[in-house]
Amino acid sequence: MNFAQLPSVDVAEVPADALVVDVREDDEWAAGHAEGALHVPMSDFVARFGEVTEAVADGRRAYVMCRVGGRSAQVTQYLVQQGIDAVNVDGGMQVWEASGRKVVDNQGAPGTVI
């Protein structure tokens, strides 16, 4: 797959109130995720696509994120092909955490990226 034309942004460019779509698997999500993110694992993505279209129905941009950027690049490509305003977040949750952005676990306590 060619990601040359894939729209992407740095973690610093993700607005505080952005719609972050986390495509990591359940164990990764449970350990730590961006607060307020929408969790749609890549393995369930096509089946749960409606959750994403509903979340962007008001014209919001989807900021797609995984651990380092590979899975989210694939999902971003798919969303763009469906006509959705989506961007891949470069470096994913590893860069999110390293840059000091908030990471929480399933209970809302401080989380960690695995």
Coordinates of C-alpha atoms in Angstrom, one line a residue:
M1 CA 0.0 0.0 0.0
N2 CA 1.3 3.5 -0.8
F3 CA 1.0 6.0 2.0
A4 CA 2.8 8.8 0.1
Q5 CA -0.4 10.9 -0.2
L6 CA -1.7 9.9 3.3
P7 CA -2.8 13.0 5.3
S8 CA -0.9 13.0 8.6
V9 CA -0.2 15.4 11.5
D10 CA 2.2 15.5 14.4
V11 CA 0.8 14.9 17.9
A12 CA 1.3 18.6 18.7
E13 CA -1.2 19.5 16.0
V14 CA -4.0 17.4 17.5
P15 CA -6.5 19.8 19.1
A16 CA -7.5 19.2 22.7
D17 CA -11.1 18.6 21.7
A18 CA -10.3 16.5 18.7
L19 CA -12.0 13.2 17.8
V20 CA -9.2 10.7 18.3
V21 CA -10.0 7.3 16.9
D22 CA -7.8 4.7 18.6
V23 CA -7.5 1.5 16.4
R24 CA -5.4 -0.5 18.8
E25 CA -6.6 -3.8 20.3
D26 CA -8.4 -4.1 23.6
D27 CA -5.4 -4.9 25.8
E28 CA -3.5 -1.9 24.4
W29 CA -6.5 0.4 25.0
A30 CA -7.1 -0.9 28.6
A31 CA -3.4 -0.2 29.5
G32 CA -3.6 3.4 28.3
H33 CA -5.3 5.7 25.7
A34 CA -5.9 9.3 25.0
E35 CA -8.6 10.6 27.3
G36 CA -11.9 10.9 25.4
A37 CA -10.8 8.8 22.4
L38 CA -13.1 6.6 20.4
H39 CA -11.9 3.0 20.6
V40 CA -12.6 1.0 17.4
P41 CA -10.0 -1.8 17.1
M42 CA -8.6 -2.3 13.6
S43 CA -9.7 -6.0 13.8
D44 CA -13.3 -4.8 14.2
F45 CA -13.1 -1.6 12.1
V46 CA -15.2 -2.5 9.1
A47 CA -18.0 -4.1 11.3
R48 CA -18.0 -1.0 13.6
F49 CA -17.5 1.6 10.8
G50 CA -20.9 3.1 11.7
E51 CA -19.6 4.3 15.0
V52 CA -17.0 6.3 13.2
T53 CA -19.4 7.8 10.6
E54 CA -21.7 8.8 13.4
A55 CA -18.8 10.5 15.3
V56 CA -17.8 12.5 12.2
A57 CA -21.4 13.2 11.0
D58 CA -21.0 16.9 12.1
G59 CA -18.1 17.3 9.8
R60 CA -15.4 16.6 12.4
R61 CA -12.0 15.4 11.4
A62 CA -10.9 12.0 12.7
Y63 CA -7.4 11.8 14.1
V64 CA -6.5 8.2 13.8
M65 CA -4.0 6.7 16.1
C66 CA -2.4 3.3 17.0
R67 CA 0.8 2.5 18.9
V68 CA 3.4 3.8 16.3
G69 CA 1.4 4.7 13.1
G70 CA 1.2 1.6 10.9
R71 CA -2.3 0.4 11.7
S72 CA -3.6 3.9 11.9
A73 CA -2.2 4.7 8.5
Q74 CA -4.1 1.8 7.0
V75 CA -7.3 2.8 8.7
T76 CA -6.8 6.5 7.7
Q77 CA -6.4 5.4 4.1
Y78 CA -9.7 3.5 4.3
L79 CA -11.5 6.4 5.8
V80 CA -10.2 8.8 3.2
Q81 CA -11.4 6.4 0.5
Q82 CA -14.8 6.5 2.1
G83 CA -14.8 10.3 1.8
I84 CA -14.2 11.0 5.5
D85 CA -11.9 13.8 6.7
A86 CA -9.3 11.7 8.5
V87 CA -5.6 12.1 9.3
N88 CA -3.0 9.7 10.6
V89 CA -1.3 10.8 13.9
D90 CA 2.5 10.4 13.3
G91 CA 4.2 8.2 15.9
G92 CA 0.9 7.2 17.5
M93 CA 0.4 6.7 21.2
Q94 CA 4.2 6.3 21.8
V95 CA 4.8 9.9 20.7
W96 CA 1.5 11.0 22.4
E97 CA 2.8 9.7 25.7
A98 CA 6.4 10.9 25.2
S99 CA 5.2 14.5 24.4
G100 CA 3.3 14.7 27.7
R101 CA -0.2 14.3 26.4
K102 CA -2.6 12.7 28.9
V103 CA -2.8 8.9 28.8
V104 CA -5.5 7.1 31.0
D105 CA -6.5 3.5 31.6
N106 CA -10.0 2.1 31.6
Q107 CA -10.7 3.5 35.1
G108 CA -9.5 7.0 34.1
A109 CA -6.3 6.7 36.2
P110 CA -2.9 7.4 34.6
G111 CA -2.2 4.8 32.0
T112 CA 0.7 3.6 30.0
V113 CA 1.3 2.7 26.4
I114 CA 2.1 -0.9 25.7

